[in-house]
Tab-separated table of C-alpha atoms in Angstrom:
chain	number	residue	atom	x	y	z
A	1	MET	CA	0.157	0.070	-0.083
A	2	LYS	CA	1.050	3.500	-1.347
A	3	ARG	CA	0.840	6.794	1.445
A	4	ILE	CA	1.501	10.606	0.433
A	5	VAL	CA	4.045	12.172	2.718
A	6	GLU	CA	4.242	15.740	3.630
A	7	LEU	CA	7.361	16.422	5.934
A	8	THR	CA	9.741	19.150	5.926
A	9	ILE	CA	13.473	18.293	3.971
A	10	ASN	CA	15.784	20.660	4.629
A	11	GLY	CA	14.133	23.662	4.789
A	12	GLU	CA	11.271	22.683	2.057
A	13	PRO	CA	8.257	20.991	2.455
A	14	ARG	CA	8.141	18.017	0.416
A	15	ASP	CA	5.484	15.256	0.061
A	16	MET	CA	6.051	11.781	-1.315
A	17	THR	CA	4.157	8.793	-2.273
A	18	VAL	CA	5.763	5.986	-0.426
A	19	ASP	CA	5.498	2.218	-0.128
A	20	THR	CA	4.369	2.021	3.535
A	21	CYS	CA	7.273	-1.098	3.726
A	22	ARG	CA	10.061	2.012	2.991
A	23	SER	CA	12.407	3.085	5.206
A	24	LEU	CA	12.701	6.686	5.789
A	25	LEU	CA	16.652	6.211	4.423
A	26	ASP	CA	15.166	3.723	0.823
A	27	ALA	CA	12.478	7.271	0.325
A	28	LEU	CA	14.953	9.877	0.340
A	29	ARG	CA	17.722	8.138	-2.002
A	30	ASP	CA	15.509	6.374	-4.278
A	31	ASP	CA	12.220	8.540	-3.822
A	32	VAL	CA	12.939	11.951	-3.283
A	33	GLY	CA	16.716	11.523	-4.942
A	34	LEU	CA	18.559	12.522	-1.843
A	35	THR	CA	21.542	9.892	-2.570
A	36	GLY	CA	24.251	12.020	0.378
A	37	THR	CA	22.657	10.233	2.763
A	38	LYS	CA	24.008	6.607	2.985
A	39	LYS	CA	23.220	3.320	2.924
A	40	GLY	CA	26.002	0.766	5.193
A	41	CYS	CA	24.190	-1.447	7.321
A	42	ASP	CA	20.649	-0.816	6.988
A	43	VAL	CA	20.204	-2.082	10.541
A	44	GLY	CA	21.415	0.733	12.676
A	45	ASP	CA	24.729	0.064	13.084
A	46	CYS	CA	26.904	1.857	11.405
A	47	GLY	CA	25.365	5.692	11.111
A	48	ALA	CA	26.109	6.001	7.879
A	49	CYS	CA	22.532	6.566	7.025
A	50	THR	CA	22.348	9.322	9.856
A	51	VAL	CA	19.629	12.022	9.232
A	52	ILE	CA	18.457	14.428	11.813
A	53	VAL	CA	14.204	14.735	12.605
A	54	ASP	CA	13.006	17.399	14.527
A	55	GLY	CA	16.258	17.474	15.968
A	56	GLU	CA	17.500	14.833	16.636
A	57	PRO	CA	19.755	12.538	15.282
A	58	VAL	CA	18.516	9.187	13.645
A	59	ASN	CA	19.716	5.991	11.655
A	60	ALA	CA	17.081	7.032	8.558
A	61	CYS	CA	16.888	3.333	7.896
A	62	LEU	CA	15.012	2.445	11.001
A	63	MET	CA	12.454	4.427	10.901
A	64	LEU	CA	9.655	4.064	7.696
A	65	ALA	CA	8.779	7.115	5.198
A	66	VAL	CA	5.646	7.228	7.008
A	67	GLU	CA	6.645	7.839	10.706
A	68	ALA	CA	8.236	11.230	8.882
A	69	GLU	CA	4.628	12.926	8.521
A	70	GLY	CA	4.312	16.241	9.294
A	71	ARG	CA	8.457	16.232	10.617
A	72	THR	CA	10.929	17.905	9.891
A	73	VAL	CA	14.321	16.610	8.512
A	74	GLU	CA	17.478	17.292	7.899
A	75	THR	CA	19.663	15.437	5.596
A	76	VAL	CA	23.497	16.312	4.821
A	77	GLU	CA	22.605	18.439	1.765
A	78	GLY	CA	20.807	20.863	3.570
A	79	LEU	CA	24.400	21.285	5.687
A	80	GLN	CA	26.229	23.750	2.997
A	81	PRO	CA	24.600	27.455	4.222
A	82	GLY	CA	24.674	28.481	0.509
A	83	VAL	CA	25.489	27.585	-2.593
A	84	ASP	CA	29.372	28.312	-2.946
A	85	THR	CA	29.673	28.301	0.610
A	86	LEU	CA	30.262	25.148	2.933
A	87	HIS	CA	29.533	24.762	6.812
A	88	PRO	CA	32.308	24.788	8.714
A	89	LEU	CA	32.374	21.050	9.991
A	90	GLN	CA	32.350	19.829	5.617
A	91	ASP	CA	35.107	22.661	5.228
A	92	ALA	CA	37.036	20.964	8.634
A	93	PHE	CA	36.645	18.092	6.884
A	94	MET	CA	38.566	18.589	3.519
A	95	ARG	CA	41.195	20.546	5.580
A	96	HIS	CA	41.961	17.550	7.920
A	97	GLY	CA	41.850	14.907	5.366
A	98	ALA	CA	38.655	13.425	7.711
A	99	SER	CA	37.750	11.853	4.651
A	100	GLN	CA	38.730	8.325	2.899
A	101	CYS	CA	36.353	6.130	0.682
A	102	GLY	CA	33.798	8.580	2.669
A	103	PHE	CA	30.729	6.404	3.194
A	104	CYS	CA	30.298	7.428	6.910
A	105	THR	CA	31.098	10.691	5.899
A	106	PRO	CA	27.762	12.387	5.624
A	107	GLY	CA	26.339	10.957	9.079
A	108	ILE	CA	29.435	11.842	11.199
A	109	LEU	CA	28.994	15.443	9.269
A	110	MET	CA	25.208	14.988	10.805
A	111	MET	CA	26.137	13.464	14.299
A	112	ALA	CA	28.745	16.143	14.715
A	113	LYS	CA	26.340	19.121	13.863
A	114	LYS	CA	23.732	17.924	16.567
A	115	LEU	CA	26.920	17.337	18.897
A	116	LEU	CA	28.155	21.303	18.342
A	117	ASP	CA	25.067	22.331	18.374
A	118	ASP	CA	24.471	21.190	21.369
A	119	ASN	CA	27.941	21.651	22.905
A	120	PRO	CA	29.614	24.148	21.457
A	121	ARG	CA	33.145	23.038	22.796
A	122	PRO	CA	33.329	19.661	23.547
A	123	THR	CA	35.694	17.645	25.340
A	124	ASN	CA	38.148	14.128	23.511
A	125	GLU	CA	35.610	12.501	25.642
A	126	ASP	CA	32.118	14.013	24.359
A	127	ILE	CA	33.105	13.392	20.705
A	128	ARG	CA	33.998	10.249	21.388
A	129	PHE	CA	30.258	9.222	23.281
A	130	GLY	CA	28.438	11.354	20.626
A	131	LEU	CA	30.291	9.822	18.100
A	132	SER	CA	30.284	5.836	18.888
A	133	GLY	CA	27.267	5.417	16.841
A	134	ASN	CA	29.763	5.986	13.936
A	135	ILE	CA	31.399	4.010	12.845
A	136	CYS	CA	33.824	4.577	10.261
A	137	ARG	CA	36.484	1.845	8.583
A	138	CYS	CA	38.989	3.808	7.193
A	139	THR	CA	40.998	6.051	8.996
A	140	GLY	CA	41.282	5.684	12.478
A	141	TYR	CA	38.848	9.115	13.596
A	142	THR	CA	41.898	10.329	14.519
A	143	LYS	CA	41.002	13.166	11.630
A	144	ILE	CA	37.565	13.100	12.047
A	145	PHE	CA	37.935	13.972	15.899
A	146	ASP	CA	40.694	16.659	14.498
A	147	ALA	CA	38.940	18.264	12.574
A	148	ILE	CA	35.395	18.812	14.880
A	149	LYS	CA	37.599	19.952	17.261
A	150	SER	CA	38.779	22.716	15.042
A	151	ALA	CA	35.515	23.101	13.579
A	152	ALA	CA	34.072	23.755	16.835
A	153	LEU	CA	37.324	26.467	17.254
A	154	GLU	CA	35.768	28.329	14.403
A	155	MET	CA	32.613	28.330	14.800
A	156	GLU	CA	33.018	29.616	18.402
A	157	ALA	CA	35.505	32.447	16.723
A	158	ALA	CA	33.272	33.312	14.157
A	159	ARG	CA	30.215	34.216	17.401
A	160	SER	CA	32.174	35.979	19.201
B	1	MET	CA	12.604	-5.687	2.760
B	2	ARG	CA	9.841	-8.540	3.592
B	3	ARG	CA	6.108	-6.742	2.545
B	4	PHE	CA	4.115	-5.939	5.507
B	5	GLU	CA	0.651	-4.227	5.976
B	6	TYR	CA	1.395	-0.795	7.897
B	7	HIS	CA	-1.873	-0.287	10.461
B	8	ARG	CA	-1.855	3.430	12.289
B	9	ALA	CA	-3.845	3.405	15.198
B	10	ASP	CA	-6.006	6.319	16.763
B	11	THR	CA	-6.834	4.809	20.336
B	12	LEU	CA	-5.709	2.025	22.614
B	13	GLU	CA	-8.294	0.114	22.382
B	14	GLN	CA	-8.230	0.044	18.273
B	15	ALA	CA	-4.785	-0.925	18.483
B	16	SER	CA	-5.594	-3.468	20.268
B	17	ARG	CA	-8.373	-5.154	18.432
B	18	LEU	CA	-5.876	-4.555	15.217
B	19	LEU	CA	-3.969	-6.917	17.315
B	20	THR	CA	-7.041	-9.067	17.910
B	21	ASP	CA	-8.247	-9.199	14.658
B	22	LEU	CA	-5.756	-9.300	12.435
B	23	GLY	CA	-4.311	-12.777	13.880
B	24	ASP	CA	-0.682	-14.457	14.195
B	25	ASP	CA	2.077	-12.392	12.215
B	26	THR	CA	0.570	-9.129	13.487
B	27	PHE	CA	2.982	-6.571	15.610
B	28	LEU	CA	3.072	-4.110	17.582
B	29	PHE	CA	5.354	-0.720	16.282
B	30	ASN	CA	6.939	1.921	18.340
B	31	GLY	CA	10.563	2.200	18.542
B	32	GLY	CA	11.032	0.039	15.831
B	33	THR	CA	14.403	0.059	15.885
B	34	ASP	CA	14.235	-4.266	16.808
B	35	LEU	CA	11.418	-4.913	15.200
B	36	LEU	CA	12.613	-3.836	11.589
B	37	VAL	CA	15.453	-5.228	11.808
B	38	GLU	CA	14.684	-8.798	12.262
B	39	ILE	CA	11.297	-7.801	9.531
B	40	ARG	CA	15.565	-6.816	7.148
B	41	GLU	CA	17.002	-10.067	8.733
B	42	ARG	CA	14.048	-12.299	8.840
B	43	LEU	CA	14.456	-13.192	12.139
B	44	ARG	CA	10.594	-12.712	12.568
B	45	ARG	CA	7.957	-13.560	10.510
B	46	VAL	CA	5.978	-10.311	10.364
B	47	ARG	CA	2.586	-9.525	8.226
B	48	ASN	CA	1.048	-5.988	9.680
B	49	VAL	CA	2.478	-3.681	12.198
B	50	VAL	CA	0.161	-1.638	14.457
B	51	ASP	CA	1.954	1.920	15.054
B	52	ILE	CA	0.788	3.118	18.063
B	53	LYS	CA	2.412	6.538	18.384
B	54	GLN	CA	-0.169	8.132	17.140
B	55	ILE	CA	-2.581	7.434	20.370
B	56	PRO	CA	-2.706	10.432	22.982
B	57	GLY	CA	-1.882	10.212	26.337
B	58	LEU	CA	1.136	7.494	26.011
B	59	SER	CA	4.098	9.881	25.535
B	60	ASP	CA	4.371	11.562	29.802
B	61	ILE	CA	6.596	11.517	32.177
B	62	THR	CA	5.906	12.153	35.271
B	63	TYR	CA	7.059	11.799	38.820
B	64	ASP	CA	6.101	11.997	42.480
B	65	GLU	CA	7.826	11.319	45.628
B	66	THR	CA	5.118	9.005	47.088
B	67	ARG	CA	4.172	7.106	43.431
B	68	GLY	CA	7.709	7.598	42.259
B	69	LEU	CA	8.613	8.248	38.744
B	70	THR	CA	6.088	6.863	35.498
B	71	PHE	CA	6.686	7.494	32.179
B	72	GLY	CA	4.656	6.228	29.109
B	73	ALA	CA	5.080	3.548	26.706
B	74	LEU	CA	6.342	5.802	23.612
B	75	VAL	CA	8.945	7.543	25.772
B	76	THR	CA	12.075	7.079	24.177
B	77	VAL	CA	15.320	5.922	26.062
B	78	GLY	CA	17.195	8.722	25.135
B	79	ARG	CA	14.155	11.317	26.341
B	80	LEU	CA	15.014	9.470	29.691
B	81	GLU	CA	18.566	9.859	29.190
B	82	ARG	CA	19.161	13.453	29.217
B	83	LEU	CA	16.309	14.233	31.941
B	84	PRO	CA	17.562	16.272	34.844
B	85	LEU	CA	15.808	13.997	37.636
B	86	VAL	CA	17.119	10.417	36.213
B	87	CYS	CA	19.939	12.181	35.925
B	88	GLN	CA	19.946	12.644	39.710
B	89	ARG	CA	17.826	9.650	41.349
B	90	TYR	CA	18.068	7.068	39.532
B	91	PRO	CA	22.134	6.948	38.359
B	92	ASN	CA	21.090	2.677	37.951
B	93	LEU	CA	17.991	4.056	35.342
B	94	ARG	CA	20.413	6.642	33.179
B	95	ALA	CA	23.292	4.602	33.153
B	96	ALA	CA	21.416	0.932	31.685
B	97	PHE	CA	19.799	4.394	28.934
B	98	ALA	CA	23.010	5.152	28.370
B	99	SER	CA	24.265	2.254	27.089
B	100	LEU	CA	21.683	0.660	25.169
B	101	GLY	CA	22.537	0.498	20.880
B	102	SER	CA	23.830	4.280	20.023
B	103	ILE	CA	22.413	7.797	20.478
B	104	GLN	CA	20.913	7.486	17.198
B	105	VAL	CA	18.752	3.910	18.329
B	106	ARG	CA	17.905	5.648	21.037
B	107	ASN	CA	16.579	8.541	19.664
B	108	ARG	CA	13.477	6.110	18.929
B	109	ALA	CA	13.810	3.118	20.698
B	110	THR	CA	11.529	2.897	23.666
B	111	VAL	CA	11.666	1.730	27.422
B	112	ILE	CA	8.908	-0.343	27.518
B	113	GLY	CA	9.752	-1.472	24.368
B	114	ASN	CA	12.952	-3.085	25.365
B	115	VAL	CA	11.246	-4.218	28.561
B	116	CYS	CA	8.272	-5.616	26.089
B	117	ARG	CA	10.731	-7.735	24.059
B	118	ALA	CA	12.009	-9.632	27.421
B	119	SER	CA	15.187	-10.028	26.043
B	120	PRO	CA	17.441	-11.603	28.943
B	121	SER	CA	20.485	-9.564	28.086
B	122	ALA	CA	17.744	-5.836	27.770
B	123	ASP	CA	19.929	-3.524	29.540
B	124	THR	CA	16.610	-1.539	30.556
B	125	ILE	CA	15.268	-4.697	32.789
B	126	PRO	CA	18.071	-5.015	35.472
B	127	PRO	CA	17.451	-1.993	36.770
B	128	LEU	CA	13.859	-1.519	36.989
B	129	MET	CA	13.279	-5.110	38.053
B	130	ALA	CA	16.075	-4.305	41.211
B	131	ASP	CA	14.045	-0.660	41.504
B	132	GLY	CA	10.933	-2.661	42.175
B	133	ALA	CA	9.527	-1.127	38.615
B	134	PHE	CA	5.215	-2.744	37.595
B	135	ILE	CA	3.808	-2.743	34.575
B	136	HIS	CA	0.582	-0.894	33.378
B	137	ILE	CA	-1.265	-3.425	30.931
B	138	TYR	CA	-4.339	-2.262	29.007
B	139	SER	CA	-6.332	-4.362	27.788
B	140	ARG	CA	-9.696	-4.362	26.331
B	141	THR	CA	-11.863	-6.094	29.448
B	142	ASN	CA	-9.701	-6.385	32.071
B	143	MET	CA	-7.005	-3.655	33.251
B	144	ARG	CA	-3.779	-4.559	35.255
B	145	VAL	CA	-0.143	-3.587	36.884
B	146	VAL	CA	2.056	-6.719	37.155
B	147	PRO	CA	5.537	-6.223	38.966
B	148	LEU	CA	8.249	-6.009	36.425
B	149	ALA	CA	9.343	-9.420	38.580
B	150	GLU	CA	6.771	-11.347	36.909
B	151	PHE	CA	6.295	-10.101	33.423
B	152	PHE	CA	8.311	-12.840	32.111
B	153	THR	CA	8.244	-16.709	31.526
B	154	GLY	CA	11.227	-16.976	28.766
B	155	PRO	CA	13.038	-15.576	26.458
B	156	GLY	CA	11.008	-13.124	24.573
B	157	LYS	CA	8.007	-14.214	26.410
B	158	THR	CA	6.061	-12.278	28.569
B	159	VAL	CA	2.993	-12.352	29.982
B	160	LEU	CA	0.814	-10.587	28.065
B	161	ALA	CA	-2.348	-11.592	26.282
B	162	ARG	CA	-3.055	-11.160	22.527
B	163	GLY	CA	-4.740	-7.500	22.085
B	164	GLU	CA	-3.133	-6.720	25.615
B	165	ILE	CA	-0.846	-3.122	25.582
B	166	VAL	CA	1.902	-2.107	27.652
B	167	THR	CA	1.069	1.316	28.426
B	168	GLY	CA	3.416	2.526	31.327
B	169	ILE	CA	5.890	1.836	33.887
B	170	THR	CA	5.950	3.079	37.584
B	171	VAL	CA	9.263	3.269	39.666
B	172	PRO	CA	8.868	3.219	42.885
B	173	PRO	CA	10.334	7.145	44.882
B	174	ALA	CA	14.321	7.267	45.330
B	175	GLY	CA	14.179	8.099	48.816
B	176	ASP	CA	17.622	9.516	50.086
B	177	ASN	CA	18.356	5.858	52.393
B	178	THR	CA	18.799	4.267	48.378
B	179	GLY	CA	21.661	3.928	46.946
B	180	LYS	CA	21.534	2.157	42.966
B	181	ALA	CA	23.893	0.734	40.625
B	182	TYR	CA	24.186	-0.908	36.874
B	183	LEU	CA	26.881	-2.202	35.709
B	184	LYS	CA	27.473	-3.277	31.580
B	185	HIS	CA	29.792	-5.937	30.894
B	186	GLY	CA	30.582	-6.084	26.995
B	187	ARG	CA	33.005	-6.350	24.938
B	188	ARG	CA	32.591	-2.009	23.990
B	189	LYS	CA	30.826	0.607	24.640
B	190	ALA	CA	28.677	1.245	22.508
B	191	MET	CA	25.983	-1.116	19.942
B	192	GLU	CA	27.089	-3.672	22.460
B	193	LEU	CA	24.401	-6.196	24.507
B	194	SER	CA	25.664	-6.874	27.377
B	195	THR	CA	27.415	-9.919	28.005
B	196	VAL	CA	26.769	-9.673	31.875
B	197	GLY	CA	25.002	-6.995	33.217
B	198	VAL	CA	24.131	-6.460	37.012
B	199	ALA	CA	21.745	-4.218	39.121
B	200	VAL	CA	21.859	-3.299	42.641
B	201	SER	CA	19.142	-1.354	44.368
B	202	LEU	CA	19.576	-0.584	48.172
B	203	CYS	CA	18.559	0.847	51.057
B	204	MET	CA	20.708	2.124	54.225
B	205	ASP	CA	18.910	2.919	57.856
B	206	ASP	CA	21.957	4.065	60.835
B	207	GLY	CA	24.026	2.342	58.180
B	208	VAL	CA	22.414	-1.079	58.160
B	209	CYS	CA	20.989	-2.152	54.778
B	210	SER	CA	17.319	-2.340	55.117
B	211	ASP	CA	16.893	-3.669	52.245
B	212	ILE	CA	18.543	-4.908	48.859
B	213	ARG	CA	17.089	-6.043	45.463
B	214	ILE	CA	19.773	-7.533	43.058
B	215	ALA	CA	19.098	-8.472	39.363
B	216	LEU	CA	20.729	-10.287	37.139
B	217	GLY	CA	21.063	-9.915	33.370
B	218	ALA	CA	22.201	-12.286	30.619
B	219	VAL	CA	22.772	-15.126	33.019
B	220	GLY	CA	19.410	-17.008	32.752
B	221	ALA	CA	16.348	-17.521	30.667
B	222	THR	CA	14.885	-14.531	31.899
B	223	VAL	CA	16.481	-11.138	34.165
B	224	LEU	CA	17.031	-13.252	37.105
B	225	ARG	CA	17.135	-11.975	40.881
B	226	ALA	CA	19.619	-13.002	43.399
B	227	PRO	CA	17.208	-13.778	46.745
B	228	GLU	CA	19.534	-15.797	48.775
B	229	ALA	CA	22.512	-12.945	48.195
B	230	GLU	CA	20.353	-10.624	48.589
B	231	ALA	CA	19.004	-12.803	52.146
B	232	MET	CA	22.457	-12.817	53.050
B	233	LEU	CA	23.398	-9.112	52.803
B	234	ARG	CA	19.940	-7.824	54.604
B	235	GLY	CA	20.529	-6.684	58.220
B	236	THR	CA	24.098	-6.101	58.000
B	237	ARG	CA	26.193	-3.518	57.515
B	238	LEU	CA	27.372	-4.325	54.483
B	239	ASP	CA	30.622	-4.801	55.333
B	240	ALA	CA	33.057	-6.570	52.676
B	241	ALA	CA	33.479	-9.633	54.164
B	242	THR	CA	29.870	-10.097	53.681
B	243	VAL	CA	29.245	-8.951	49.983
B	244	LYS	CA	32.559	-10.921	49.076
B	245	SER	CA	29.973	-14.087	49.996
B	246	ALA	CA	26.743	-12.662	48.918
B	247	ALA	CA	28.212	-12.262	45.244
B	248	ASN	CA	29.500	-15.500	45.486
B	249	LYS	CA	25.844	-17.016	46.219
B	250	ALA	CA	25.135	-14.897	43.210
B	251	THR	CA	27.143	-17.197	40.750
B	252	GLU	CA	25.046	-19.992	42.284
B	253	GLU	CA	22.178	-18.390	41.570
B	254	CYS	CA	22.477	-17.955	37.904
B	255	THR	CA	22.161	-20.001	34.665
B	256	PRO	CA	23.861	-18.502	32.122
B	257	ILE	CA	24.366	-20.303	28.944
B	258	SER	CA	27.641	-19.898	26.865
B	259	ASN	CA	27.267	-18.287	22.979
B	260	VAL	CA	28.993	-16.267	20.920
B	261	ARG	CA	29.999	-13.333	23.655
B	262	ALA	CA	30.495	-15.498	26.134
B	263	SER	CA	31.167	-19.031	27.750
B	264	ALA	CA	28.584	-19.879	31.030
B	265	ASP	CA	32.468	-20.071	33.355
B	266	TYR	CA	33.145	-17.012	32.592
B	267	ARG	CA	29.783	-15.144	32.922
B	268	ARG	CA	29.190	-16.936	36.031
B	269	ASP	CA	32.645	-15.145	37.001
B	270	MET	CA	31.127	-12.302	36.339
B	271	VAL	CA	28.498	-12.226	38.040
B	272	GLY	CA	30.486	-12.513	41.096
B	273	VAL	CA	32.559	-9.566	40.250
B	274	LEU	CA	30.144	-7.702	39.027
B	275	THR	CA	28.032	-7.961	42.635
B	276	GLY	CA	30.770	-6.752	44.354
B	277	ARG	CA	31.397	-3.416	42.419
B	278	ALA	CA	27.860	-3.272	41.998
B	279	ILE	CA	26.841	-2.807	45.524
B	280	LYS	CA	29.970	-0.882	46.189
B	281	GLN	CA	28.925	1.206	43.261
B	282	ALA	CA	25.623	1.610	45.027
B	283	LEU	CA	27.173	2.926	48.831
B	284	GLU	CA	29.429	5.574	47.073
B	285	ALA	CA	25.634	7.294	47.323
B	286	PHE	CA	26.343	7.589	50.922
B	287	ALA	CA	29.974	8.772	51.047
């Protein structure tokens, strides 16, 4: 059975016609065409599909598209503030080489965004805890942590 | 994903009727973090899911000094984990909630879903059981309240009859004379199922332990109490020697199996270690 789901994606009102069995992840990728959100394990273990729903990060693979009715969804495509500008996290990830194969990067960026929104000056332990649901199998996390710390400093400097 | 029919209930009565009328292979759909994985990995045959998240009145959290903490079926693990009251008064629950899955999972998963899944290794069950929590069950004919300790009948099995729905859990108030702890033993911190989980909730009056409950996770067909160990500790000052012999008694009271995560012998040993540690940690409330 199909249903029409009305929701807000990256600030824009959208509607999608989806099968009621479809995950939010598959709907975003295949029906809406936002393929920035990645499908890693599809069972909630890897965090590659992390999106922010009503302000809270969730695994898009563990949510049905029909459950997003009336909700606000933020994906990695909505992270950059303008066409020619990057979010400080994206910029820092590039400068620090915090992305190797890149598959985990969209999920980690969304999780890091939420982390810095809630806690602008995270400790190493805060970052570890914040990213504990995101798995990277390439870089070993050091550069990812460096990039997040660097972005935190830049965002703080920009605010003051 | 294997196909299933999605139903959205607006009231408990409607949800209950759907569960009864749609027959076998119909499941309540709440946070979905377990059910969707089971459907995708074909671990459970599911024909219908009944989404209860639109039903009003199941999202409340209340606390008062006589009744304690009550939360509804739709309350997520993450919401309770971040609640200052839980951090301050129920450090045992806070430890269990923060150790379940990942932040992303906890923002969808509900505590009551974790309880109703009735896994022997569920993190939320031992501290709730040690605290003497009870469960509110909706039925179209006979609403009832069941102590959590009497809720489970086996791995994945509970006393719930078809059409019955758990609407909330009440945890007794956390008095100033109480100490609580939950220790989870696993190979890593996140996205981990417990190898062993031990919860201790105790009351101290004038330096004497007036009551204590020990609940052991992942070492039996259900989460278990350790009544003989508890009896050895009640009425004592919880001195090191008594705690040590009670912790040894707890290793005899559990019935672990060997599986991919650990051997039965290892689990038994860890019950002894963690019971001693959990009592020590619970007593830190009085330091």
